[in-house]
PDB file of C-alpha atoms and ligand atoms in Angstrom:
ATOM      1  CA  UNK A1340     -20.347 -36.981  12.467  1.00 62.00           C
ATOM      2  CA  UNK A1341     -21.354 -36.367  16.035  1.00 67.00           C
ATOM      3  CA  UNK A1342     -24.669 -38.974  16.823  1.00 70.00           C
ATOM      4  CA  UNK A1343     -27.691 -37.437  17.955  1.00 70.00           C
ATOM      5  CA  UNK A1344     -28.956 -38.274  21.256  1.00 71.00           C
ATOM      6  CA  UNK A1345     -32.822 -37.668  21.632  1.00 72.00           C
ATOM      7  CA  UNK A1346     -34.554 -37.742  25.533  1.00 76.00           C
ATOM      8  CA  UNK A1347     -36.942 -36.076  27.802  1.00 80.00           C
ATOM      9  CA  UNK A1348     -38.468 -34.504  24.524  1.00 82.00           C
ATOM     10  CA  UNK A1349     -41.956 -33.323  24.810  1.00 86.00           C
ATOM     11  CA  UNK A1350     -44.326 -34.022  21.343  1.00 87.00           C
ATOM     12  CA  UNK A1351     -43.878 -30.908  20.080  1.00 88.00           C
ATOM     13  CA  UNK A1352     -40.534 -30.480  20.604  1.00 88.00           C
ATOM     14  CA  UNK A1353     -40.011 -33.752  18.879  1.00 90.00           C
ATOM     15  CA  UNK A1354     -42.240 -32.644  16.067  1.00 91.00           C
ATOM     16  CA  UNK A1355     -40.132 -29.399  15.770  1.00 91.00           C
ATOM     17  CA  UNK A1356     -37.104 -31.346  15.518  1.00 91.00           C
ATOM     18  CA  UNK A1357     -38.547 -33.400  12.517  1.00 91.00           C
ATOM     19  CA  UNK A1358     -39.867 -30.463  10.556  1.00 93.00           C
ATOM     20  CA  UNK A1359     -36.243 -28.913  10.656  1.00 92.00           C
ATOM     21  CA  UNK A1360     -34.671 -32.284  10.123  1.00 92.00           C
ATOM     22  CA  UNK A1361     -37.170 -32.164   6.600  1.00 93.00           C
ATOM     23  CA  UNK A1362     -36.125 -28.727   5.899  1.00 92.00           C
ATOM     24  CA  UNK A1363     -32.357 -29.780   6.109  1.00 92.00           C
ATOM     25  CA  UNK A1364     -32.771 -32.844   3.870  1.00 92.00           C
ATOM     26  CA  UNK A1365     -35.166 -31.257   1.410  1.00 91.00           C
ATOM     27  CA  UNK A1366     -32.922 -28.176   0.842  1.00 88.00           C
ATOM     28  CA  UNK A1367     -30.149 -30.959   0.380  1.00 89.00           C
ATOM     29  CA  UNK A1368     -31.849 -32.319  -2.177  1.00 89.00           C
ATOM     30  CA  UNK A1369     -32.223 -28.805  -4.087  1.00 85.00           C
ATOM     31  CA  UNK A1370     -28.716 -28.923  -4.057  1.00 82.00           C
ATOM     32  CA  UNK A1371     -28.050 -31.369  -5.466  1.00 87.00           C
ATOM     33  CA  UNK A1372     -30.743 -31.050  -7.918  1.00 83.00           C
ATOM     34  CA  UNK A1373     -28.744 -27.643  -9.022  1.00 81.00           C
ATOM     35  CA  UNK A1374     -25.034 -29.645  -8.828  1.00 82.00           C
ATOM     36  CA  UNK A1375     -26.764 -32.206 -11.719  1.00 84.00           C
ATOM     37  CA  UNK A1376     -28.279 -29.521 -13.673  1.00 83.00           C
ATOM     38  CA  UNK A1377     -24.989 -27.250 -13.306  1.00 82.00           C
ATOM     39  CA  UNK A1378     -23.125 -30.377 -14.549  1.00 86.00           C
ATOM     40  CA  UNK A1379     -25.002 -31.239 -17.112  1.00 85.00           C
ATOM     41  CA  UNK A1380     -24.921 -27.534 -18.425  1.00 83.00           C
ATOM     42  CA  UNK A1381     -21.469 -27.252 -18.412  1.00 86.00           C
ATOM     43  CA  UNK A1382     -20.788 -30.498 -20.564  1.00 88.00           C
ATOM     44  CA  UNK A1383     -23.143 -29.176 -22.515  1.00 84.00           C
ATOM     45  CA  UNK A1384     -21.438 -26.250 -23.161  1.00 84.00           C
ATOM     46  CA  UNK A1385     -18.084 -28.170 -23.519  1.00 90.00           C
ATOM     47  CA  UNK A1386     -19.417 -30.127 -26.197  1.00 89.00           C
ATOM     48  CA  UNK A1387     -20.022 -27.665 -28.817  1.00 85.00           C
ATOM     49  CA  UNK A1388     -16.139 -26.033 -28.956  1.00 89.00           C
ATOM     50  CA  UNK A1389     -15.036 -29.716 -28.433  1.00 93.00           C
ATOM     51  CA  UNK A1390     -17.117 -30.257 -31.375  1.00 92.00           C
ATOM     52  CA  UNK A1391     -15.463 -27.524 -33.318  1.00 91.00           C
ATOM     53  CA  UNK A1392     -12.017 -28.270 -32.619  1.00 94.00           C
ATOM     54  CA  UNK A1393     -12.118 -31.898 -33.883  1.00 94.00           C
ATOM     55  CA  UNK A1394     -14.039 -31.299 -36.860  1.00 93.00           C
ATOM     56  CA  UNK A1395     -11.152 -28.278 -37.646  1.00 93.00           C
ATOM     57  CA  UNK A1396      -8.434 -30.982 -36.660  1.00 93.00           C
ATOM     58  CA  UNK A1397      -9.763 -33.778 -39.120  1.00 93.00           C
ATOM     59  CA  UNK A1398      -9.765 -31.551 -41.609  1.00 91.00           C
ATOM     60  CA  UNK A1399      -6.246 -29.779 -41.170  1.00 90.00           C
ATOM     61  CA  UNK A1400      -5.246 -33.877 -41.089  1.00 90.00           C
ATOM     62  CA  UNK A1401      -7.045 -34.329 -44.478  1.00 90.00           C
ATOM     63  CA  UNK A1402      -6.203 -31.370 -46.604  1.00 87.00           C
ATOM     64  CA  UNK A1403      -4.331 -28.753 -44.123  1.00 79.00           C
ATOM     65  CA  UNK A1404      -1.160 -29.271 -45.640  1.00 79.00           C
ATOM     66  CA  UNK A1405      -1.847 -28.958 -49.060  1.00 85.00           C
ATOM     67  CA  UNK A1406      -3.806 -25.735 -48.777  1.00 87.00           C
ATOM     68  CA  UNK A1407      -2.488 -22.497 -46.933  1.00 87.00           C
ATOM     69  CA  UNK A1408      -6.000 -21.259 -46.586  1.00 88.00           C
ATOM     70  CA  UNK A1409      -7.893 -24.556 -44.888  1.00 87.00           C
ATOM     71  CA  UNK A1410      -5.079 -24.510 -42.767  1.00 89.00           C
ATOM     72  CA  UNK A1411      -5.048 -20.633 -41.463  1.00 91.00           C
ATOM     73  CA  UNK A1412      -9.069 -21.148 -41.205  1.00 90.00           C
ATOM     74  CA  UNK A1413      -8.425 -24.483 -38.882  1.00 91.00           C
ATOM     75  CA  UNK A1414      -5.975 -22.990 -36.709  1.00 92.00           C
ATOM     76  CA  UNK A1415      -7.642 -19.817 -36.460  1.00 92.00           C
ATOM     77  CA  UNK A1416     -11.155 -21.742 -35.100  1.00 91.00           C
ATOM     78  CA  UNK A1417      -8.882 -24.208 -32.947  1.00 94.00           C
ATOM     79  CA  UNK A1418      -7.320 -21.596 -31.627  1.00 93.00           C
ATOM     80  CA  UNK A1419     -10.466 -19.405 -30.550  1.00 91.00           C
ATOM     81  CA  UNK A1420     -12.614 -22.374 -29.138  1.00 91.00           C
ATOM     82  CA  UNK A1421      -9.798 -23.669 -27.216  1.00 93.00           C
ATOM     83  CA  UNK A1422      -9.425 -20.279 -25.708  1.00 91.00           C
ATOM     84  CA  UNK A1423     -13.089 -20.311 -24.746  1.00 88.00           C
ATOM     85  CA  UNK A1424     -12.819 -23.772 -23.379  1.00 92.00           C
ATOM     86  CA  UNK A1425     -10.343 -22.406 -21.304  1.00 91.00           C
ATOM     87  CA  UNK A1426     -11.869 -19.038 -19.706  1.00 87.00           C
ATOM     88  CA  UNK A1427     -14.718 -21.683 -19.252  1.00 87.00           C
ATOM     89  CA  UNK A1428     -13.044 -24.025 -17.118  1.00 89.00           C
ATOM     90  CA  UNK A1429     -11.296 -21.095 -15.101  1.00 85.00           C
ATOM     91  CA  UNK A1430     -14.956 -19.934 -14.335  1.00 82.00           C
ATOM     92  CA  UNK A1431     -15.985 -23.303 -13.257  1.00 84.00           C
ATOM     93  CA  UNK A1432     -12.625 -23.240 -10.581  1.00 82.00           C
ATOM     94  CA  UNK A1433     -14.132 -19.834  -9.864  1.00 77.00           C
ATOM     95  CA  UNK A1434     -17.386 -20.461  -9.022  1.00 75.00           C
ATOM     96  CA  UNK A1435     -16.503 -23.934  -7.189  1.00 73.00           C
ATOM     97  CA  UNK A1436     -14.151 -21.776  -4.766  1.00 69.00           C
ATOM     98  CA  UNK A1437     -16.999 -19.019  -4.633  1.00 65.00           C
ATOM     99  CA  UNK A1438     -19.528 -21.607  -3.866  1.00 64.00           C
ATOM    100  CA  UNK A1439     -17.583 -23.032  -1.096  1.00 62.00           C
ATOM    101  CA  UNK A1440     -16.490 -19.990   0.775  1.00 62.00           C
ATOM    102  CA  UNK A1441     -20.311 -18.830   0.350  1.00 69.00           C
ATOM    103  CA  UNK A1442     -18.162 -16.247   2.974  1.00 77.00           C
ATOM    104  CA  UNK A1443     -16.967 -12.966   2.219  1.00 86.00           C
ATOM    105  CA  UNK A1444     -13.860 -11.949   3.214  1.00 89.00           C
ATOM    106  CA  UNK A1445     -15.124  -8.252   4.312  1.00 93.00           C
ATOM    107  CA  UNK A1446     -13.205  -5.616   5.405  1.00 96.00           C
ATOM    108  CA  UNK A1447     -13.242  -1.360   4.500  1.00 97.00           C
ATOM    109  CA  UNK A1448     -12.815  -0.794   0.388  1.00 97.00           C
ATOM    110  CA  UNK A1449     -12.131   2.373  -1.136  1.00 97.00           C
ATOM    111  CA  UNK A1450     -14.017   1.867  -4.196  1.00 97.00           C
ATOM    112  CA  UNK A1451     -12.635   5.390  -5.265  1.00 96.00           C
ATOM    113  CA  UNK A1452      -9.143   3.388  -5.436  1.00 95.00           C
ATOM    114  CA  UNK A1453      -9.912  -0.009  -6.295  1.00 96.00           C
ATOM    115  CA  UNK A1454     -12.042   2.103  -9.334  1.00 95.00           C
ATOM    116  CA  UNK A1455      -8.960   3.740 -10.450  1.00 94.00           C
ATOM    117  CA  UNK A1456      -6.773   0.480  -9.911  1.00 93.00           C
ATOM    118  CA  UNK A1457      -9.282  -1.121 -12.683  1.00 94.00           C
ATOM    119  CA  UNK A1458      -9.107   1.481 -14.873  1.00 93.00           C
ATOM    120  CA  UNK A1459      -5.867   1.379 -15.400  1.00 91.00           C
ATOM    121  CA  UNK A1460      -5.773  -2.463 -15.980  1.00 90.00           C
ATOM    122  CA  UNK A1461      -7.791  -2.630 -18.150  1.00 89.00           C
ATOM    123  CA  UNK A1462      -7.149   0.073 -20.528  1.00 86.00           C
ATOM    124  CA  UNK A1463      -3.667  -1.358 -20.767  1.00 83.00           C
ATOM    125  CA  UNK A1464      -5.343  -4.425 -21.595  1.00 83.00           C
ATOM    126  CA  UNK A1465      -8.106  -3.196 -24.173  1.00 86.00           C
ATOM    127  CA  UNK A1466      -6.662   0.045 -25.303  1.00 87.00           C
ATOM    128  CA  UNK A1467     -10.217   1.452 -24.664  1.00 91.00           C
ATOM    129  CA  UNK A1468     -11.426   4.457 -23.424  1.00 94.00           C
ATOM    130  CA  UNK A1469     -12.953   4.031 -19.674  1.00 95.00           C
ATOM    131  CA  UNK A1470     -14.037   7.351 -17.778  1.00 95.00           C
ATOM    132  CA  UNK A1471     -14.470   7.228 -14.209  1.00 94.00           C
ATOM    133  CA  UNK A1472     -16.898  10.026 -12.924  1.00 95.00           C
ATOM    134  CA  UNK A1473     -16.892  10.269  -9.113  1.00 91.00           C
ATOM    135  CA  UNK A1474     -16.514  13.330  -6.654  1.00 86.00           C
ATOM    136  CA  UNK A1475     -12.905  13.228  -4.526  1.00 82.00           C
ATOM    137  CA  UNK A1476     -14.491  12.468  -1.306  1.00 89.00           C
ATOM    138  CA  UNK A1477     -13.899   8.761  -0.918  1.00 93.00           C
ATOM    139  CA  UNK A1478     -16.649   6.517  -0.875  1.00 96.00           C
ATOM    140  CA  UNK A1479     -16.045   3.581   1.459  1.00 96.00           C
ATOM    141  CA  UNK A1480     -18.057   0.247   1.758  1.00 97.00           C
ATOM    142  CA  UNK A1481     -17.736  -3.044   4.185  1.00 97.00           C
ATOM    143  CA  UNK A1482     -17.076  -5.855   1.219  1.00 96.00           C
ATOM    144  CA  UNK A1483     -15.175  -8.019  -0.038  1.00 94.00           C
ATOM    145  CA  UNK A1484     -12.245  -6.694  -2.193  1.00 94.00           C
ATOM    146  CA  UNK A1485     -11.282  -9.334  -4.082  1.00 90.00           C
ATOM    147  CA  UNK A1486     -14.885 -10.332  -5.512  1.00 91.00           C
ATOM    148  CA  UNK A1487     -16.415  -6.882  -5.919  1.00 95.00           C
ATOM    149  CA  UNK A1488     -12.874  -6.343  -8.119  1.00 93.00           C
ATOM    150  CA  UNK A1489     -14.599  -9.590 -10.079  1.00 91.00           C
ATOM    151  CA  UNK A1490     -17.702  -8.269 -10.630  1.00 95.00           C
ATOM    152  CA  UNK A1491     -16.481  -4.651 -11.616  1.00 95.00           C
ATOM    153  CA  UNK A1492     -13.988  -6.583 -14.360  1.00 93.00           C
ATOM    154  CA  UNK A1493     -16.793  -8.838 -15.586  1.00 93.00           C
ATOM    155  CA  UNK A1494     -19.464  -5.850 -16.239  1.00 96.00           C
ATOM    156  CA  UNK A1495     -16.653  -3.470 -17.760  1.00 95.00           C
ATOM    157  CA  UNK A1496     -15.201  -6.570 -20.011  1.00 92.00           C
ATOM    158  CA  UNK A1497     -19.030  -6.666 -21.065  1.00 94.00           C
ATOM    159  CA  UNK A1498     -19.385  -3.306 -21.900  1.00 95.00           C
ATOM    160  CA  UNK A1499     -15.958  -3.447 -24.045  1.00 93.00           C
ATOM    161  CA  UNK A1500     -16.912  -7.038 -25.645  1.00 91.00           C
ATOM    162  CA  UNK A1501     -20.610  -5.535 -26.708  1.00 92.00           C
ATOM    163  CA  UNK A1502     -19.843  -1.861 -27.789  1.00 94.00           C
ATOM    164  CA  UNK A1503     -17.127  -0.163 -29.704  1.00 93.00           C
ATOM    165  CA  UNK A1504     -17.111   3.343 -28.321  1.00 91.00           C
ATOM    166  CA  UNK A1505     -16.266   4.574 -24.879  1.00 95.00           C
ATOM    167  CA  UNK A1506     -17.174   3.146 -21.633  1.00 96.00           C
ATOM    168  CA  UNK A1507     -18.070   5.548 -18.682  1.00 97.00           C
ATOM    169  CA  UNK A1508     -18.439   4.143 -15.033  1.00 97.00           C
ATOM    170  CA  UNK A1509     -20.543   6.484 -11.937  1.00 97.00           C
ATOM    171  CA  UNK A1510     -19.679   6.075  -8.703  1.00 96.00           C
ATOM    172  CA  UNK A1511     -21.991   7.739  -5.894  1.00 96.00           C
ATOM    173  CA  UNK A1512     -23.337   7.310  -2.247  1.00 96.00           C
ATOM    174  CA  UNK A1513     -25.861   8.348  -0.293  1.00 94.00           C
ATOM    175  CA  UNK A1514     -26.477   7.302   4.059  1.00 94.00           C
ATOM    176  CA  UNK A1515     -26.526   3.853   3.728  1.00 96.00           C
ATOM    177  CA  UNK A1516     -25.391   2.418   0.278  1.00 97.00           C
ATOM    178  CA  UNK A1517     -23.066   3.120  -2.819  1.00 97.00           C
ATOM    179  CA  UNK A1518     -24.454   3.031  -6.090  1.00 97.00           C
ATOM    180  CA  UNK A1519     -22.330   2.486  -9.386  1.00 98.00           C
ATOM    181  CA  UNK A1520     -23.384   2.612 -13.003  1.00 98.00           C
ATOM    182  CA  UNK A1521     -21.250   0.824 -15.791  1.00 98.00           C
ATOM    183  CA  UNK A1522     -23.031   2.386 -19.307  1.00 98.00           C
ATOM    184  CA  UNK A1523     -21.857   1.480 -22.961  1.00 97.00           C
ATOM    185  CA  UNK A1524     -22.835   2.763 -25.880  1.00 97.00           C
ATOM    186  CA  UNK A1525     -23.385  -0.580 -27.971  1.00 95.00           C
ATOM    187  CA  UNK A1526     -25.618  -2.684 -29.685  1.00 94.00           C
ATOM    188  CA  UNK A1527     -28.092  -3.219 -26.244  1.00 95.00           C
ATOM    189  CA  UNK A1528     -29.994  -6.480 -25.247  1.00 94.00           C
ATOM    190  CA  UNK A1529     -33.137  -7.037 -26.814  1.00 93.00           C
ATOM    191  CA  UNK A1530     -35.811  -6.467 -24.459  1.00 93.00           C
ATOM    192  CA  UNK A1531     -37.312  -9.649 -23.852  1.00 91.00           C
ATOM    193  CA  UNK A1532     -34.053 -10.812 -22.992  1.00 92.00           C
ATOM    194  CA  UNK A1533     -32.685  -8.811 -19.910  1.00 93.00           C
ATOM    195  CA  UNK A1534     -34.324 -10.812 -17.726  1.00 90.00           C
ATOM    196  CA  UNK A1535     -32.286 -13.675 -19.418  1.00 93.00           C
ATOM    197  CA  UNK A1536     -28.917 -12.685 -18.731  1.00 94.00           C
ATOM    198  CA  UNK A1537     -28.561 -13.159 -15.586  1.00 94.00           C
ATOM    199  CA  UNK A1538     -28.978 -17.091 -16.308  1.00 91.00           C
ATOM    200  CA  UNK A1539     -25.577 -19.298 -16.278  1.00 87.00           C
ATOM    201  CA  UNK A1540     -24.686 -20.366 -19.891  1.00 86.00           C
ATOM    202  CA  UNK A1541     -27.490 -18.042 -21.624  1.00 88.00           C
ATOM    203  CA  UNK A1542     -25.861 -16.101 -24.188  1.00 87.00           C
ATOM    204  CA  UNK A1543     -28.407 -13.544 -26.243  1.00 87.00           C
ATOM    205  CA  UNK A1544     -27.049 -14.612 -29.515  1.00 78.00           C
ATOM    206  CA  UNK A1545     -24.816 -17.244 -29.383  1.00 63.00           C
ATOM    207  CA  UNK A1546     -22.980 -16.295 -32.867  1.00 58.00           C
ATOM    208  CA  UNK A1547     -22.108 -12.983 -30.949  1.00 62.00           C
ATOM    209  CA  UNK A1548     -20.663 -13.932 -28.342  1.00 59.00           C
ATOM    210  CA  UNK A1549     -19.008 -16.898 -29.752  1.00 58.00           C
ATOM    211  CA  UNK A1550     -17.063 -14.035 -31.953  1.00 65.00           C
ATOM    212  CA  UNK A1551     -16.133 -12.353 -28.630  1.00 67.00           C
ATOM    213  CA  UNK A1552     -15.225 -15.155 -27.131  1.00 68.00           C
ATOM    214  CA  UNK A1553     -18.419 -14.970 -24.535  1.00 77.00           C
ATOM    215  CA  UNK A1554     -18.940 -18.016 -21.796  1.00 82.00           C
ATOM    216  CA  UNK A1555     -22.221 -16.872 -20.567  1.00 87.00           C
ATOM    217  CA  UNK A1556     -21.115 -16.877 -17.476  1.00 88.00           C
ATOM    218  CA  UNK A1557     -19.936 -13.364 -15.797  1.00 91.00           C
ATOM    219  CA  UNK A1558     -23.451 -12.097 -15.089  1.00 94.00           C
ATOM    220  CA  UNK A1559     -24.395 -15.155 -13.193  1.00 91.00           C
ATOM    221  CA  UNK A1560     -21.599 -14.760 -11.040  1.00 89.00           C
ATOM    222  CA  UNK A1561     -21.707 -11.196 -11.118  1.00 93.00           C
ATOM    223  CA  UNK A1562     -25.622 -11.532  -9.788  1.00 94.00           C
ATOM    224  CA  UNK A1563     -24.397 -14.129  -7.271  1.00 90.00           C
ATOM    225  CA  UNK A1564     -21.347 -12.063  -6.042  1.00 92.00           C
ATOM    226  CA  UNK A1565     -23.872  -8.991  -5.190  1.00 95.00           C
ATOM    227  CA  UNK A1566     -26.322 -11.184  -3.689  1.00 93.00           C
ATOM    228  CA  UNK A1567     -24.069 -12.142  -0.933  1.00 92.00           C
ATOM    229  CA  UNK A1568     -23.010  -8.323  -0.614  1.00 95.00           C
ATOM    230  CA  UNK A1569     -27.175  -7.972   0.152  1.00 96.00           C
ATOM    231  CA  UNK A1570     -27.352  -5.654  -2.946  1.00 97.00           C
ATOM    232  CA  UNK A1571     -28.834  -5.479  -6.216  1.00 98.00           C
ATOM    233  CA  UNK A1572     -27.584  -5.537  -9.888  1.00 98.00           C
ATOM    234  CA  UNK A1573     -30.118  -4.408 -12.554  1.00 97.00           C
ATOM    235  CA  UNK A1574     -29.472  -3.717 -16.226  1.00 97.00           C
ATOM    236  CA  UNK A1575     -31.442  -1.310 -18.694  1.00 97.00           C
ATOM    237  CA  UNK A1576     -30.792  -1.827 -21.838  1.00 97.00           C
ATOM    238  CA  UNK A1577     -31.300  -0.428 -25.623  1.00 95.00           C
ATOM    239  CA  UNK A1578     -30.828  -2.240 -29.208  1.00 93.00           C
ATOM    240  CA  UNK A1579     -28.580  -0.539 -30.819  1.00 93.00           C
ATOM    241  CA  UNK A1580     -28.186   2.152 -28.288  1.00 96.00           C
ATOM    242  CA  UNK A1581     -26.525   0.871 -25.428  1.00 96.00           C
ATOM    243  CA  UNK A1582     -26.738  -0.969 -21.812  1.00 97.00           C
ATOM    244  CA  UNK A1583     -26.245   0.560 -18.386  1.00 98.00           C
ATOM    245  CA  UNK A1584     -25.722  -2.124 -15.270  1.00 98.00           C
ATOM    246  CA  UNK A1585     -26.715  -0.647 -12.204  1.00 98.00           C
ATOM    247  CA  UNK A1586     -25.078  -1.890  -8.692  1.00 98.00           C
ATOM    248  CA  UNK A1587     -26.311  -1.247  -4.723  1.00 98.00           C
ATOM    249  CA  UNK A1588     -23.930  -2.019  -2.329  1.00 97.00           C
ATOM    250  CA  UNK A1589     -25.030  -1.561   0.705  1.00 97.00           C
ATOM    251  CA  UNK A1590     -21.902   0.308   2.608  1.00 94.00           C
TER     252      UNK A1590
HETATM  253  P1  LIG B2801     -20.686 -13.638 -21.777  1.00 96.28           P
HETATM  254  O1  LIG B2801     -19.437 -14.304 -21.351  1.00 96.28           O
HETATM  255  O2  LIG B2801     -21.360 -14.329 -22.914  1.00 96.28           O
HETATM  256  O3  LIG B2801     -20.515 -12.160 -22.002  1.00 96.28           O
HETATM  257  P2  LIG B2801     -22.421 -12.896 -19.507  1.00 96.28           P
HETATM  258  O4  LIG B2801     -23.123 -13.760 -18.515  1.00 96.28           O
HETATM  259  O5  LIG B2801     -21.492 -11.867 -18.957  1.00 96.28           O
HETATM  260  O6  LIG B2801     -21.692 -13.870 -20.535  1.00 96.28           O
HETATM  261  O7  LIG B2801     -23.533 -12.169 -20.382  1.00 96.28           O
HETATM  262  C1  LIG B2801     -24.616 -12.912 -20.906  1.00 96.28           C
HETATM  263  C2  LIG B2801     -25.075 -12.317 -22.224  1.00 96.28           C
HETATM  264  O8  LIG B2801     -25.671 -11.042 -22.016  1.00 96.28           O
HETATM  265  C3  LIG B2801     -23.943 -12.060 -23.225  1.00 96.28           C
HETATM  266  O9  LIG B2801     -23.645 -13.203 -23.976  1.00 96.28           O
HETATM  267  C4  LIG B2801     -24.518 -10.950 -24.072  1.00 96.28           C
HETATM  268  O10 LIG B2801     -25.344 -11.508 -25.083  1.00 96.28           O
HETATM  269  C5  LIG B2801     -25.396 -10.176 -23.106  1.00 96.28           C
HETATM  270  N1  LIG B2801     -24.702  -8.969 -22.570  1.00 96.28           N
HETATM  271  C6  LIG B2801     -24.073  -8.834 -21.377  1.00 96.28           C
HETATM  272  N2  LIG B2801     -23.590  -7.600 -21.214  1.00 96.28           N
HETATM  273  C7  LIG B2801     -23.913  -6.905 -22.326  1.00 96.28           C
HETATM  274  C8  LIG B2801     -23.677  -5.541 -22.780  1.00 96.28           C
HETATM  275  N3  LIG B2801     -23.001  -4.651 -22.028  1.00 96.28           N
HETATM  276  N4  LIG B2801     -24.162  -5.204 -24.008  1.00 96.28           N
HETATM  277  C9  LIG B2801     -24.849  -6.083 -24.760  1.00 96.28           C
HETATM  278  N5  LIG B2801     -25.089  -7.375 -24.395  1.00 96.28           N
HETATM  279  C10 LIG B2801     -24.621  -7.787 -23.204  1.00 96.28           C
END
């Protein structure tokens, strides 16, 4: 680190200087306040599959071999919370590269194409039904590929994970921004929630989204990703009717 080297200061220049030297250390300090609680979190979270798998382990040890049924229940459990442990820590790599390059890597996207490129990914993947509705006329934005890609798989991976119908995705533009809709037909968020979601780790029902396999994650990251674009993410949402996640990307 380069030393500092104070002189011919006047008072209030010097009094300047140690208001922004407070501002530096006390926004320092938040930091690291949300490092410990991020930390702390994420064993948290850890703990409960962890928890899981050894209970399912000690009792596949006890009396896995001598019934088919205790054993296809163990490995069944092992088998899902181990996956979740893992999409977990692949978030956490995620989010430590995303919180060091705070940077976007911007450059001209089609979203017309990188729409259609999705699509098809993840139908293959899901064997779902995902309609794209968007006029031919490209619609091109300054972003960053890569991450809006991320946030575009995360609400559309939602939408599949929460509903069991189809999934239909709007793109449009006006002067100055795009806007895109991602809209399921599922079972909703209660309303008191929505605000909620957006929260790392906060799941609306945890037995739900333990069955789909749900970190609590994407939305957070999502919210994050968008906020460095200088847009918005909103969701409306229905019990029992649906959810629609609104993006504004500024172009
Ligand atoms: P998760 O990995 O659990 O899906 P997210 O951060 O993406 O984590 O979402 C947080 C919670 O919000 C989910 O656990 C789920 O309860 C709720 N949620 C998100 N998207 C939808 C949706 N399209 N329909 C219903 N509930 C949703």
């Amino acid at each position: 680190p380069k030393k500092i080297v104070i002189h011919n200061k006047t008072k209030d220049e010097l009094e300047q200087m140690a208001t922004t030297f407070n501002r530096m250390i006390e926004r320092l300090g938040e930091n690291i306040e949300k490092q410990e609680q991020f930390i702390s979190d994420a064993s948290h979270e850890l703990k409960t599959p962890l928890t899981v798998i050894k209970s399912y382990s000690s009792l596949l040890k006890r009396r896995g071999l001598q019934n088919n049924e205790i054993s296809a229940e163990a490995i069944e459990a092992i088998y899902s919370e181990a996956t979740r442990i893992q999409k977990m820590t692949e978030m956490f790599l995620n989010m430590a590269t995303a919180e060091k390059e705070n940077i976007l890597e911007v450059k001209s996207v089609n979203l017309n194409s990188l729409f259609r490129e999705i699509q098809q990914q993840l139908k293959e993947a899901y064997k779902r039904e995902i309609n794209l509705h968007f006029s031919q006329d490209p619609i091109i934005v300054q972003a960053d590929e890569l991450k809006i890609k991320q946030v575009m798989i995360i609400l559309i991976d939602n939408a599949i994970k929460y509903s069991h119908d189809k999934i239909d995705v709007f793109l449009d533009t006006d002067d100055r921004n795009a806007f895109i809709r991602v809209e399921d037909y599922g079972m909703g968020i209660p309303a008191q929630e929505i605000e909620r979601v957006f929260e790392r780790f906060y799941r609306v029902d945890k037995a739900r989204s333990r069955e789909t396999g749900g970190t609590g994650l994407g939305l957070s990251i999502a919210k994050n990703i968008i906020k460095l674009h200088k847009g918005e993410i909103k969701i409306k949402s229905e019990e029992d009717k649906g959810t629609v996640v609104k993006l504004i990307i500024p172009k």
